[in-house]
Amino acid sequence: MCATCGCAGDGHQLKAFLPGARPRSFAGLKLSNSDHSPANSELRTANSELRTANSELRTANSELRTANSKLVVDIERDILDKNNRLAERNRGYFEAKNIVALNMVSSPGSGKTSILERTLADKGREMAFFIVEGDQQTSRDAERIAAGGAPVVQVNTGKGCHLEAEMVHQAIRQLQPTENSVVVIENVGNLVCPSMFDLGESKRVVVISITEGEDKPLKYPDMFHTSQLCIINKIDLLPYLKFDVEALKTFALQVNPGLEFIELSATSGEGMNQWYAWIKKQQTASHFSK
Amino acid sequence: MHELSIIQSIIDTVETEVTRKGGSYRVEAVVLQIGTLAGVETGSLEFLWPAAVQNTLLDGAECQIEIVPGTAVCSDCGTGFSMINYFDPCPNCRSHLINVQTGEELKIKTIELCAQPADVPATATN
Ligand SMILES: Nc1nc2c(ncn2[C@@H]2O[C@H](COP(=O)(O)OP(=O)(O)OP(=O)(O)O)[C@@H](O)[C@H]2O)c(=O)[nH]1
Ligand SMILES: [Mg+2]
Ligand SMILES: [Zn+2]
Ligand SMILES: [Zn+2]
Ligand SMILES: [Zn+2]
């Protein structure tokens, strides 16, 4: 939806970079925006005057009517019901194809794309990866991933600060991931909003870099509470910074006692093998967890 | 600012519900239940509401929010307690292994509709 005025136009756009095909935009997926032209606003003013008149009539009229015209309807439904149901559909699709789907979340710049680039360079021949890149603007991250040869779809959320299950559904339809593959969804860099939106992922991975504060888990608990793995990135910078890795872990465990940790550096490659082993473990785990 | 997406989801659900009922209804109020741990700023939600529901079936409807406080039960010693943050330990044994009981609600509880006549009545002229 349009976050500027609250109108219901859905502004997100997809762009696919599939090997052997030229990048394509899917214009059909961009739903039209509402009309904000001055003529329209005049119409709206006129319309609202009519409405006022009309509502006066209605008020007069309603006085004539009995009180039983009021109706309380029980809804008792989760506000995010629609997203949750779509997420379950994605999850079913992933499970049926034995796909490990990872939702990577973090604040902007903690190194999600760098970790993916390195992963594709190191393991791209051994495992089949399909990538969904979520950013508000540009396809820069998708271009970085495509340069490494992996199929990738960029979702631009526009003003939206998180991916939703429907966007992932559309991206997956473009990507056509193969059986037993690994789908990595890089969410929009934002430590608050994405935590509420289930995408249908098998596991959620929160990335924090040591250039951020140790107390991030306490300040942004939701993201750490809903993740299963925490990657601590940029450990090559440890000698230069005052960063207490143990304090970070303690705080994160207070928010989520089941959280796992991997310390690594996308730049130096240190610790990356633990990450690859973790992904492999998810692949074998999914064989038996049904 | 995910509060706008939240409102959009509410609009979708309520419009579907009202349309399904058929007839002509005006939505007078939407009653929400939002837990303190649900990750929603009720202040921004209320602030964004009037503009966000404009030109929808919820135009002019009131947004009533019931806040649900957080409670948990300690997995280690069974103590029940009220909590504000996920990192709040059990007050009895200081354990962080806790089971959240309430506070994560994010629900549309009820909607209040007012039946309105399909046409402006002729009774006004006499
Ligand atoms: N020193 C060091 N720098 C890193 C490491 N990983 C990433 N960076 C740098 O951090 C910056 C951001 O990296 P990205 O991979 O673009 O981060 P991101 O999380 O994808 O960012 P957004 O998509 O914008 O949220 C870049 O300048 C990277 O070179 C690392 O392990 N060590
Ligand atoms: Mg990135
Ligand atoms: Zn938000
Ligand atoms: Zn958002
Ligand atoms: Zn206890």
Coordinates of C-alpha atoms in Angstrom, one line a residue, chain A residues 1-9 44 47 51 54 57-58 61-62 64-65 69-82 161-162 164 190 192-193 196-197 217-219 221-222 225 251 253-258, chain B residues 1-2 4-6 8-10 12-13 17 20-21 25-26 28 32-34 37-40 51-55 59 85-88 96-98 100 104 106-117 120-121 123-124:
Chain A
M1 CA 0.0 0.0 0.0
C2 CA 1.0 3.6 -0.4
A3 CA 2.6 4.7 2.9
T4 CA 2.4 8.4 2.0
C5 CA -1.3 8.7 2.0
G6 CA -2.5 5.4 3.2
C7 CA -4.2 4.5 -0.1
A8 CA -4.5 0.9 -0.9
G9 CA -2.3 0.8 -4.0
R44 CA -13.5 14.2 -3.6
N47 CA -18.2 14.0 -2.9
R51 CA -21.6 12.7 2.0
N54 CA -26.3 12.5 3.0
L57 CA -30.3 12.8 6.2
R58 CA -29.1 9.6 7.6
N61 CA -33.5 9.0 9.4
S62 CA -31.8 6.8 11.9
L64 CA -36.8 7.2 13.2
R65 CA -35.5 3.7 13.3
S69 CA -30.3 -1.8 13.4
K70 CA -27.0 -2.0 15.2
L71 CA -25.1 -5.2 14.7
V72 CA -22.1 -6.5 16.5
V73 CA -20.2 -9.1 14.5
D74 CA -17.7 -11.4 16.1
I75 CA -14.6 -11.7 14.0
E76 CA -12.0 -13.2 16.4
R77 CA -9.4 -13.4 13.7
D78 CA -5.7 -12.7 13.6
I79 CA -5.1 -9.3 11.9
L80 CA -2.3 -10.9 9.9
D81 CA -4.5 -13.9 9.1
K82 CA -4.2 -13.5 5.3
C161 CA 9.9 -1.8 5.0
H162 CA 9.5 -5.6 5.0
E164 CA 5.3 -10.2 3.0
N190 CA 15.2 -3.3 9.1
V192 CA 11.7 -4.0 13.5
C193 CA 9.1 -4.6 10.8
M196 CA 5.9 -9.7 12.3
F197 CA 5.6 -11.2 8.8
P217 CA 18.8 -7.9 21.2
L218 CA 17.4 -5.9 24.1
K219 CA 16.5 -2.9 22.0
P221 CA 13.9 -8.1 21.0
D222 CA 11.2 -9.2 18.4
H225 CA 12.9 -13.7 19.7
F251 CA 21.5 -10.6 25.9
L253 CA 19.7 -15.7 25.0
Q254 CA 17.6 -13.7 27.5
V255 CA 15.3 -12.8 24.7
N256 CA 15.4 -16.3 23.1
P257 CA 17.0 -19.1 25.1
G258 CA 16.9 -21.5 22.0
Chain B
M1 CA 6.3 1.6 9.6
H2 CA 4.5 -1.7 9.4
L4 CA 0.1 0.8 7.7
S5 CA 0.3 -2.8 6.6
I6 CA -1.5 -3.8 9.7
Q8 CA -4.5 -2.6 5.4
S9 CA -4.9 -6.1 6.6
I10 CA -7.7 -5.0 8.9
D12 CA -9.2 -6.3 3.8
T13 CA -10.7 -8.6 6.5
E17 CA -16.8 -9.6 6.1
R20 CA -20.2 -11.2 2.6
K21 CA -23.1 -10.2 4.8
Y25 CA -24.0 -1.5 6.4
R26 CA -21.9 1.3 7.7
E28 CA -19.2 2.1 13.1
L32 CA -9.0 -4.8 18.1
Q33 CA -7.0 -6.8 20.7
I34 CA -3.4 -6.0 20.7
L37 CA 4.4 -7.9 23.0
A38 CA 2.8 -7.9 19.6
G39 CA 5.3 -5.4 18.1
V40 CA 2.6 -2.8 17.2
A51 CA -6.4 8.7 6.8
A52 CA -5.8 5.0 6.0
V53 CA -9.4 4.0 6.1
Q54 CA -10.6 6.9 3.9
N55 CA -12.5 5.8 0.9
D59 CA -14.4 5.3 6.4
N85 CA 9.8 -7.5 27.8
Y86 CA 10.8 -10.8 26.3
F87 CA 14.0 -10.6 28.4
D88 CA 12.2 -10.4 31.7
H96 CA 14.7 -17.0 31.0
L97 CA 13.0 -20.2 29.9
I98 CA 9.6 -18.8 30.0
V100 CA 4.5 -16.5 27.1
E104 CA 1.2 -11.6 21.7
L106 CA -3.0 -9.2 17.3
K107 CA -6.6 -9.8 16.6
I108 CA -9.8 -8.3 15.2
K109 CA -12.3 -9.1 17.9
T110 CA -15.6 -7.6 16.7
I111 CA -16.9 -5.1 14.3
E112 CA -19.9 -2.9 14.9
L113 CA -22.2 -2.4 12.0
C114 CA -25.1 -0.1 11.4
A115 CA -27.7 -1.1 8.9
Q116 CA -28.4 1.7 6.6
P117 CA -31.3 2.0 4.1
V120 CA -32.5 8.1 1.1
P121 CA -36.1 7.9 2.5
T123 CA -40.2 10.7 4.7
A124 CA -38.2 13.9 4.8

